[in-house]
Short mmCIF file of C-alpha atoms in Angstrom, two decimals:
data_model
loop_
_atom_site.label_atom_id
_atom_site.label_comp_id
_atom_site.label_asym_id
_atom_site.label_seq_id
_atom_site.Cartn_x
_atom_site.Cartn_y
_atom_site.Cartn_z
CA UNK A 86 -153.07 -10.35 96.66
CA UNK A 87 -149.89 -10.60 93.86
CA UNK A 88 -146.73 -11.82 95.70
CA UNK A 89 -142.91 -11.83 94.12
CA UNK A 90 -140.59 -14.40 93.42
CA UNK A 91 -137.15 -12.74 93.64
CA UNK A 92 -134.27 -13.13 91.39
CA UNK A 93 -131.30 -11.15 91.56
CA UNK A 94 -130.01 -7.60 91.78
CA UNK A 95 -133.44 -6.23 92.11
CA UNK A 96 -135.43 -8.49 89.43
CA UNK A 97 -138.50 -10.46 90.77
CA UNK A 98 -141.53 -12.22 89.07
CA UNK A 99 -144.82 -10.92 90.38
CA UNK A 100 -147.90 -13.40 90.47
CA UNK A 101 -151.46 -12.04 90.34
CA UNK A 102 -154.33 -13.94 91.52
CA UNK A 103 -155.77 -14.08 87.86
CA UNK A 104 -152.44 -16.60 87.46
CA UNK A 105 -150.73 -13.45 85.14
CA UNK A 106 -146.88 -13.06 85.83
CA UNK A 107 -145.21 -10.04 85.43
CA UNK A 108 -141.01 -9.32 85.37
CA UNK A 109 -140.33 -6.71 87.36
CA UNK A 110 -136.91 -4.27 88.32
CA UNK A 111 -136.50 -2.69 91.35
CA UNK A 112 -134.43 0.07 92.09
CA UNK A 113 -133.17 3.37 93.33
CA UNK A 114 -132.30 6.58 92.15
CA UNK A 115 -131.44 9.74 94.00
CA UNK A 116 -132.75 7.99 96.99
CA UNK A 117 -135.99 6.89 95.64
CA UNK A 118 -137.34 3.25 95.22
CA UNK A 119 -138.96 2.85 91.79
CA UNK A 120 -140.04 -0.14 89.70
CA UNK A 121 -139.82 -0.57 85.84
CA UNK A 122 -141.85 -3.43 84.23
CA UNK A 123 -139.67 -5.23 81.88
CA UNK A 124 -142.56 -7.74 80.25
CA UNK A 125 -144.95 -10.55 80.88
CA UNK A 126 -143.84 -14.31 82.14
CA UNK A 127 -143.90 -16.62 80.03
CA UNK A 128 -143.74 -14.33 76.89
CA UNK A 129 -140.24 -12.94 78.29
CA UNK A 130 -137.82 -16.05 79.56
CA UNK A 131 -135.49 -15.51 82.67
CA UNK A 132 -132.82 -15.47 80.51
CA UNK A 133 -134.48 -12.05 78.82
CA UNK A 134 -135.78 -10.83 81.71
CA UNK A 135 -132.02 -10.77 83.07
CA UNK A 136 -130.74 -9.07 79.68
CA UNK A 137 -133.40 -6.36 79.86
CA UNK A 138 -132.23 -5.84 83.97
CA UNK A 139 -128.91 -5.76 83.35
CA UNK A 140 -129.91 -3.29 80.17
CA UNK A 141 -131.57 -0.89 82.53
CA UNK A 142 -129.14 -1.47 85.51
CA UNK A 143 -126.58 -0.16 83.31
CA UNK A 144 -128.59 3.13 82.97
CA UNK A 145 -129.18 3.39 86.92
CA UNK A 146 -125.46 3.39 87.30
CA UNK A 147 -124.78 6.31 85.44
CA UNK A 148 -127.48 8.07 87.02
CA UNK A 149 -130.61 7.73 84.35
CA UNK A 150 -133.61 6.70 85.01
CA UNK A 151 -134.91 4.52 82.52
CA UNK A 152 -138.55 4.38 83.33
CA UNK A 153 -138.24 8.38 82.27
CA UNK A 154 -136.32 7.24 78.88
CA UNK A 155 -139.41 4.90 78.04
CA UNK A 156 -141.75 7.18 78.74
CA UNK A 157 -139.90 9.78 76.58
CA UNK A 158 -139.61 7.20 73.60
CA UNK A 159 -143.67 6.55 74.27
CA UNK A 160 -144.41 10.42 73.61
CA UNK A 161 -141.91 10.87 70.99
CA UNK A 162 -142.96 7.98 68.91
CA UNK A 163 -146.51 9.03 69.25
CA UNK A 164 -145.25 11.99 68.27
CA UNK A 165 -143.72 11.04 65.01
CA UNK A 166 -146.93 8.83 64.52
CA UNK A 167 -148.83 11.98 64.01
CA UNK A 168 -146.06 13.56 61.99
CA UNK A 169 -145.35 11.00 59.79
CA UNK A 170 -145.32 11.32 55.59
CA UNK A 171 -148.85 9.97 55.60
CA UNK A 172 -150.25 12.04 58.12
CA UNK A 173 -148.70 15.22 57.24
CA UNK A 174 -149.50 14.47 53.53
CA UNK A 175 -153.21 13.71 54.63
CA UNK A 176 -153.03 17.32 56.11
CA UNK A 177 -151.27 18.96 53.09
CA UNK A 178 -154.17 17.64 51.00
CA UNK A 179 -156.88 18.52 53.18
CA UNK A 180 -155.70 22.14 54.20
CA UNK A 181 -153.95 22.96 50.49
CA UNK A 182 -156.53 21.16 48.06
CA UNK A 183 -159.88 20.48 49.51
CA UNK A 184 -159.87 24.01 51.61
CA UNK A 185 -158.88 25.88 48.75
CA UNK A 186 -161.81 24.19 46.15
CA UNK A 187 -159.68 22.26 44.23
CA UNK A 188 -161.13 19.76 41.65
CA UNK A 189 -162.13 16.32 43.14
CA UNK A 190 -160.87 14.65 40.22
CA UNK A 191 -157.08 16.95 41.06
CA UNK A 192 -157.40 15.58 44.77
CA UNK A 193 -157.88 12.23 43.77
CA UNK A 194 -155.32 12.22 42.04
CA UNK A 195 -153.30 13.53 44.56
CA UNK A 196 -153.97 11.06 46.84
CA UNK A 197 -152.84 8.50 44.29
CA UNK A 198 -149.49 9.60 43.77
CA UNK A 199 -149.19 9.88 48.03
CA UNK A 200 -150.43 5.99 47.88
CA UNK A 201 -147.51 5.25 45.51
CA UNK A 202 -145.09 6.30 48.55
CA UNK A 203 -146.99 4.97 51.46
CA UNK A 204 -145.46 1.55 51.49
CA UNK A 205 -142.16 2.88 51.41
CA UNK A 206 -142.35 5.90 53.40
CA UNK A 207 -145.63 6.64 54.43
CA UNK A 208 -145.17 5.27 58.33
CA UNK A 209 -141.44 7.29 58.59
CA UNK A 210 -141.52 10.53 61.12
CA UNK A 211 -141.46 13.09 57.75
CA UNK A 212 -138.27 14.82 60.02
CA UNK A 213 -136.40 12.07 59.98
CA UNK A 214 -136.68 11.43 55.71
CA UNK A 215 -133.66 11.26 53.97
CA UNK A 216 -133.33 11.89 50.12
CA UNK A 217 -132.26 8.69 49.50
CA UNK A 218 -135.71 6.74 51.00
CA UNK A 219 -137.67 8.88 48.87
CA UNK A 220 -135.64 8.40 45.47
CA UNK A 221 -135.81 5.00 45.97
CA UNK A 222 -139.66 4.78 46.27
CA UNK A 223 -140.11 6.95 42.82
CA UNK A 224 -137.42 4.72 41.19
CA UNK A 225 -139.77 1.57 42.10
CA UNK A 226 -142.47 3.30 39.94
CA UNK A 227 -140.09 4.28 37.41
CA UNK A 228 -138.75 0.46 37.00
CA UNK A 229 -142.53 0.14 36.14
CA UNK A 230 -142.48 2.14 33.50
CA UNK A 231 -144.13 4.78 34.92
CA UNK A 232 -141.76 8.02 34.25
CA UNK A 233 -144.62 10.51 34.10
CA UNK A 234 -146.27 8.97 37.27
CA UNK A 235 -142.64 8.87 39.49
CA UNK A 236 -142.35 12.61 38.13
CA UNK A 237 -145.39 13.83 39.49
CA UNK A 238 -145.02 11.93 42.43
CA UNK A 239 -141.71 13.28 43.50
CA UNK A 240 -143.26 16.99 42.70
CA UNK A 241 -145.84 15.81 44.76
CA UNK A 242 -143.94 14.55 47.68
CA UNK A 243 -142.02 18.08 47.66
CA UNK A 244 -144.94 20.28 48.27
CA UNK A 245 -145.74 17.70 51.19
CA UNK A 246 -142.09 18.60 52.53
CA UNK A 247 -142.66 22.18 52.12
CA UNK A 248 -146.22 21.97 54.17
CA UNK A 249 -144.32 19.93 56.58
CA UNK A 250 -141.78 22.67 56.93
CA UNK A 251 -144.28 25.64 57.33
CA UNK A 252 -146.08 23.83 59.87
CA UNK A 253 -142.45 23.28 61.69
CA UNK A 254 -142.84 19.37 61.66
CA UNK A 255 -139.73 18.68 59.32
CA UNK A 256 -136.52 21.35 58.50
CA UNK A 257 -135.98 20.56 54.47
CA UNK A 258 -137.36 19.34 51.89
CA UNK A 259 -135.59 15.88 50.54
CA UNK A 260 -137.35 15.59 47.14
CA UNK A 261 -136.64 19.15 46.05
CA UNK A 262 -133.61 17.69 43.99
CA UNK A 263 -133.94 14.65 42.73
CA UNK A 264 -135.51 15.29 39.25
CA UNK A 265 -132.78 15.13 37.54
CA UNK A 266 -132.18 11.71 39.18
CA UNK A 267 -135.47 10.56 36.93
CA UNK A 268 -136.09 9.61 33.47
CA UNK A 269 -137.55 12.35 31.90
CA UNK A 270 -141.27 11.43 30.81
CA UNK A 271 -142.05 10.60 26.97
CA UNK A 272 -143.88 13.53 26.11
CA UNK A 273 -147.01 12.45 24.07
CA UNK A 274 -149.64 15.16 22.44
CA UNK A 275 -153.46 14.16 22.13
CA UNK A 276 -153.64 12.91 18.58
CA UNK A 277 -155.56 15.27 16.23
CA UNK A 278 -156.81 15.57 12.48
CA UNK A 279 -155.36 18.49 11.43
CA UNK A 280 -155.90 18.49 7.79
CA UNK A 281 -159.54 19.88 6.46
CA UNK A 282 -160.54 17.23 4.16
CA UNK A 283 -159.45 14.31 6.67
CA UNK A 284 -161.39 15.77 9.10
CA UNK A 285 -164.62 16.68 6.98
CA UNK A 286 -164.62 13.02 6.78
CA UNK A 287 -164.67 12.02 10.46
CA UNK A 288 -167.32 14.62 10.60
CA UNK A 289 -169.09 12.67 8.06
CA UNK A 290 -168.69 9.05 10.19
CA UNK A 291 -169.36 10.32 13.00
CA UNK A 292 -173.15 11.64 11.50
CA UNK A 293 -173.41 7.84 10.36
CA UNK A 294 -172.31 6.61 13.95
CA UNK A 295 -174.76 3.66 14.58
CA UNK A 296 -174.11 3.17 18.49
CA UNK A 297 -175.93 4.92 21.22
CA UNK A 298 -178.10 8.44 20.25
CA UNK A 299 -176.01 10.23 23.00
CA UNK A 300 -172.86 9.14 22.00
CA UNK A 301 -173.57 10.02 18.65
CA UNK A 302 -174.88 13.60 19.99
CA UNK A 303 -171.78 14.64 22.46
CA UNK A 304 -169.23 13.32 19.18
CA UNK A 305 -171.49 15.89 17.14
CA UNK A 306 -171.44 18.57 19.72
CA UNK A 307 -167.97 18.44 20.94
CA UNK A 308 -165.84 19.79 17.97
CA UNK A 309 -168.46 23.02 17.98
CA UNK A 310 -167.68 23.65 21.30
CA UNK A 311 -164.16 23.26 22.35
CA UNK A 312 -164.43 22.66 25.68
CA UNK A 313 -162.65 19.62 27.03
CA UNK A 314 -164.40 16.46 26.89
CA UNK A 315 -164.94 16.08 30.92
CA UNK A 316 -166.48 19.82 31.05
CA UNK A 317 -169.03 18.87 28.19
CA UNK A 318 -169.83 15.35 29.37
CA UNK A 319 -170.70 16.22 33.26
CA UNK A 320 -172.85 19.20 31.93
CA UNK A 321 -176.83 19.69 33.60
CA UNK A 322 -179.03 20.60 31.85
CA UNK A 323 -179.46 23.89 34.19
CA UNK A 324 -176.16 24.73 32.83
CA UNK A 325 -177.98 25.68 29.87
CA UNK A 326 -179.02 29.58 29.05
CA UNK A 327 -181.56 29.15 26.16
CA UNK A 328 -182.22 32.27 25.03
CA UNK A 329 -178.93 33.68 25.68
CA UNK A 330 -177.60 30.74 23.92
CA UNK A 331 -174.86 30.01 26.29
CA UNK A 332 -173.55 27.16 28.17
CA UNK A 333 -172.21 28.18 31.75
CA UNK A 334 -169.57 25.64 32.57
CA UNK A 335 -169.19 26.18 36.50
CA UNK A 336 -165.95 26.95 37.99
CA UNK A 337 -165.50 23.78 39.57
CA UNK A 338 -165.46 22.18 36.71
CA UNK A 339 -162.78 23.58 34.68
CA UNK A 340 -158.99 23.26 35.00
CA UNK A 341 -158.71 26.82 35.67
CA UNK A 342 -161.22 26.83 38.22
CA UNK A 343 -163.33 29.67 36.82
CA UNK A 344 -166.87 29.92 34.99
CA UNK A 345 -166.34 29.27 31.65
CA UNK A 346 -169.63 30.60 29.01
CA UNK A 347 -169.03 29.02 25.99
CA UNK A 348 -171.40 30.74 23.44
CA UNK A 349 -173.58 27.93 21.51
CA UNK A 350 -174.14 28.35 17.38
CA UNK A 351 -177.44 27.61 15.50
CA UNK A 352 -176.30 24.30 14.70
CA UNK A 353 -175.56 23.41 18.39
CA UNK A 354 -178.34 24.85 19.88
CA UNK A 355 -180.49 22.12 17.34
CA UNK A 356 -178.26 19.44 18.11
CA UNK A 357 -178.92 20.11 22.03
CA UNK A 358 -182.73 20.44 21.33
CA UNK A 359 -181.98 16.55 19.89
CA UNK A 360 -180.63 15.86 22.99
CA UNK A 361 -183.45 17.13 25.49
CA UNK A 362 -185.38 14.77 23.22
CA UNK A 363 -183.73 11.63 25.02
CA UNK A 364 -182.44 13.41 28.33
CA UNK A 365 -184.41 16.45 28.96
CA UNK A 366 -186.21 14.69 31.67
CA UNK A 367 -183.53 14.14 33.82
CA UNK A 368 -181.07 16.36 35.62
CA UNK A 369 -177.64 15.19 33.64
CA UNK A 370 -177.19 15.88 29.91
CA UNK A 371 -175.10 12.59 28.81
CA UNK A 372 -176.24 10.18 31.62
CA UNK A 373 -174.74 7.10 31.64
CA UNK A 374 -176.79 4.23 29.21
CA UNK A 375 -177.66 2.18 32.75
CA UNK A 376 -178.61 4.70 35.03
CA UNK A 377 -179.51 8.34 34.59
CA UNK A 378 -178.31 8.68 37.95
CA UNK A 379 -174.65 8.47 36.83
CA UNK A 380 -172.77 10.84 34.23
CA UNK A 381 -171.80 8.54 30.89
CA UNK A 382 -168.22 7.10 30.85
CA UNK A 383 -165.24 9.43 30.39
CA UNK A 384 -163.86 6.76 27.80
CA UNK A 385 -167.33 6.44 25.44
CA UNK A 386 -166.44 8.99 22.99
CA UNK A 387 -162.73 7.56 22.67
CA UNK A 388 -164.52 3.89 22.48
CA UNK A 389 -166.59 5.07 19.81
CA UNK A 390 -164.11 6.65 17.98
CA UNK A 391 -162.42 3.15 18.06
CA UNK A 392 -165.22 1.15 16.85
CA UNK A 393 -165.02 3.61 13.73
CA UNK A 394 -161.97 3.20 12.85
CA UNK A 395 -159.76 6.05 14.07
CA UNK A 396 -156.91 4.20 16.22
CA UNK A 397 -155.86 6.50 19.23
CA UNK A 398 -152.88 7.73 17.16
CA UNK A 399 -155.21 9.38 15.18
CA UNK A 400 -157.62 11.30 16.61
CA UNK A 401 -158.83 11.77 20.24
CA UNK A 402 -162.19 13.67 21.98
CA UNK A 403 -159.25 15.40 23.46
CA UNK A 404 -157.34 16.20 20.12
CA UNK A 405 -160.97 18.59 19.04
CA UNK A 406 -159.37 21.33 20.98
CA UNK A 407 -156.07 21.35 18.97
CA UNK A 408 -157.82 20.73 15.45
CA UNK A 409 -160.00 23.89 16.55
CA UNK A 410 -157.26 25.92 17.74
CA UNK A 411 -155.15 25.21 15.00
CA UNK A 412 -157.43 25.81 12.47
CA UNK A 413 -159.06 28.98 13.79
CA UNK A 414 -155.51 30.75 14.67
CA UNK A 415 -154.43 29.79 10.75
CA UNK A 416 -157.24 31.47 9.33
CA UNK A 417 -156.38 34.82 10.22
CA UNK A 418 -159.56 35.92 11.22
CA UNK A 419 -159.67 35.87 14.76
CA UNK A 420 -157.75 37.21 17.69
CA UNK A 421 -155.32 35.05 19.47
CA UNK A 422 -156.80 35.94 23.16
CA UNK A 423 -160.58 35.16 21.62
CA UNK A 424 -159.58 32.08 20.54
CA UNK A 425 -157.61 31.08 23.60
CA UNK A 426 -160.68 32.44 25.67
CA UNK A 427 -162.70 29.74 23.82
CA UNK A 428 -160.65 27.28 24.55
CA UNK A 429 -160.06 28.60 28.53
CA UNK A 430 -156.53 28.79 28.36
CA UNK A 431 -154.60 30.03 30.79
CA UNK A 432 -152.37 33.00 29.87
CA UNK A 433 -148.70 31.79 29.52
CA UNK A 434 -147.14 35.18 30.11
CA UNK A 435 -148.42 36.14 33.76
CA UNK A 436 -147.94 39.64 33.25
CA UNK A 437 -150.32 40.03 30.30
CA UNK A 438 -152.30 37.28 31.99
CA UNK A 439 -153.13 40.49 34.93
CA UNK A 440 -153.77 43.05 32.87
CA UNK A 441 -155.62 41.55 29.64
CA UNK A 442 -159.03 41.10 31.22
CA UNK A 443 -160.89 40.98 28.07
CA UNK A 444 -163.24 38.33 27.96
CA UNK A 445 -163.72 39.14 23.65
CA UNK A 446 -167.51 37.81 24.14
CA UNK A 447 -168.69 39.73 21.20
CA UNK A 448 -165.97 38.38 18.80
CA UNK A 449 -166.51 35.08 20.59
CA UNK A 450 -170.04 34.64 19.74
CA UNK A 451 -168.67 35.64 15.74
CA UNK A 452 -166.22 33.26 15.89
CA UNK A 453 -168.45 30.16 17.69
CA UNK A 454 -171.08 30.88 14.65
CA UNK A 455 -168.01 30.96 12.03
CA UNK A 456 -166.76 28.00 12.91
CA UNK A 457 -169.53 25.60 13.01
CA UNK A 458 -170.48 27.19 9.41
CA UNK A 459 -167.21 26.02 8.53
CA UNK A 460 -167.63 22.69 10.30
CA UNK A 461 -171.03 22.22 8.21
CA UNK A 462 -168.74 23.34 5.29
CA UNK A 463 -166.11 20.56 5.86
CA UNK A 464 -168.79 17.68 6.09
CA UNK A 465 -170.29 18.71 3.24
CA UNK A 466 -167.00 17.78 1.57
CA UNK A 467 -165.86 21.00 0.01
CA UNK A 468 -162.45 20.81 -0.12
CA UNK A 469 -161.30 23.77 2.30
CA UNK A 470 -157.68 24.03 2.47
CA UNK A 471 -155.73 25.86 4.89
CA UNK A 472 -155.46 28.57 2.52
CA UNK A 473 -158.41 29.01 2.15
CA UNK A 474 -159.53 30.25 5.60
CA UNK A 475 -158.54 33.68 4.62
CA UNK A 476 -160.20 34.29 2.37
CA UNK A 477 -163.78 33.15 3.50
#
């Protein structure tokens, strides 16, 4: 059986059998003997044991009870465990982005720019975040050099306020405002050949590419297409509609999470027969060199590039889009909407976004023909100016 060893004004040691020790306060309130443990012997000294007595005496005297105020402090900081910045952000992401389909490559993403704030405020009860906390966590990426980065974080971090507010765990939002307290981000477009001749030339080098078939094939394939270089490089080969002659890029695949048929010219429709000559046999169009089990890297066609010769101020897989969009919009030929289709743009203007449902397939199919003539035209090193488009 324990026994005590008594102090003073109601402190005593208790002594188990096992040889443990435990400081203990006795006392009573409205009548009623209670005890409060106040820590284990010799981990807590009779000097602190005293301090925490006298601590909690001081509580007993003005009527409190202070085993009630620890066990309030218990539930509330389990409480703000579970409604911390993490947590809540953990639940934003789950409930806002994975429920509602968004891209894996968007969540990830997401969850990045949440990591970039966890050491600062990740633990904090989200309630209890002041503006401050969280502007000083996006100006430690910004020291970095990472303007873009603490940008998206902070418009990040907001929507995690505003979940936290609909779902009544905090009252305001803290990053709402502090934008302008960041460096704006140095805007930087995807570098593109825009001039006919220059890029009849690349056309040309690319053809004469001496690295990997497949490399060689998605550099040849991509400026047909204009899709964006992720959409074309995860494709399957049950994408694939051959005698439609259409590519359906699934939904969950493109930015604007919709399905995206990108009509396929002569010329690409050979160039993917080429393909299904190396990958046919396997589920993946570009699979990656060591295992067909994995897609091929997002960077290849950028390396390869490189090892050509065009420096990443010059031309990116990316920039394709903008050398077909501007090219196609300054020959005059072809609607605006049809050639934004192609490209599966998003409609700036959300009012005509509603009520211009035109897909322009038939002018789209024209126009995918049209322009890989004119591609073929370009290698061949005819010497196309813009002018010219017109009148073709």
């Amino acid at each position: 059986m324990p026994f005590r060893k008594t102090d003073s004004k109601g402190l005593y040691l208790e002594v188990f059998p096992n040889g443990s020790k435990l400081w203990r306060y006795k006392f009573r309130i409205a009548g009623k003997e209670k005890r409060m443990a106040l820590g284990a012997w010799p981990d807590i000294s009779l000097a602190d044991a005293r301090k925490r007595r006298d601590v909690a005496r001081l509580k007993v005297l003005d009527g409190n009870d202070p085993t009630l105020e620890r066990k309030r402090a218990k539930r509330l900081a389990r409480m703000n465990a579970g409604n911390s910045f993490k947590s809540v952000a953990e639940d934003f992401i789950k409930v806002r982005m994975e429920n509602s389909g968004k891209a894996p490559a968007t969540i990830r993403k997401a969850r990045w720019y949440v990591s970039l704030l966890v050491p600062s405020i990740g633990a904090r009860p989200i309630n209890d975040i002041e503006p401050i906390e969280v502007l000083e966590a996006l100006k430690k990426i910004e020291r970095k050099g990472h303007r873009e980065s603490a940008n998206r974080t902070r418009a990040l971090a907001s929507r995690v306020f505003r979940h936290g507010i609909v779902c009544a765990l905090c009252k305001s939002d803290p990053a709402a405002h502090l934008g302008d307290a960041l460096a704006s981000p140095v805007v930087t477009h995807r570098a593109a050949i825009l001039d006919p001749i220059k890029f009849g030339q690349l056309l040309r080098d690319i053809d004469e590419y001496t690295g990997t078939p497949l490399v060689r094939i998605a550099m040849q394939i991509l400026p047909h297409i204009m899709t964006r270089p992720g959409e074309m490089r995860l494709g399957k080969w049950s994408e694939i509609d051959w005698g439609q002659k259409i590519w359906n890029i699934p939904a969950e695949r493109t930015k604007l999470r919709r399905l995206h048929a990108v009509p396929l010219s002569e010329q690409v429709m050979l160039l993917l027969r080429e393909l299904h000559c190396h990958t046919g046999g396997f589920e993946k169009m570009f699979p990656a060199q060591q295992s067909h089990l994995k897609y091929m890297s997002e960077n290849s066609i950028n390396q390869a590039l490189r090892r050509m010769g065009y420096g990443p101020d010059l031309v990116t897989a990316h920039g394709f889009r903008s050398t077909a969009s501007t090219f196609l919009n300054e020959s005059g030929k072809w609607h605006p909407d049809a050639i934004e289709r192609s490209l599966a743009h998003g409609d700036s203007n959300a009012i005509r976004g509603i009520y211009n449902r035109g897909n322009y397939w038939d002018e789209r199919v024209q126009m995918a023909q049209w322009w890989s003539d004119y591609l073929d035209e370009l290698r061949s090193g005819r010497k196309i100016v813009i002018g010219d488009f017109a009148k073709g």
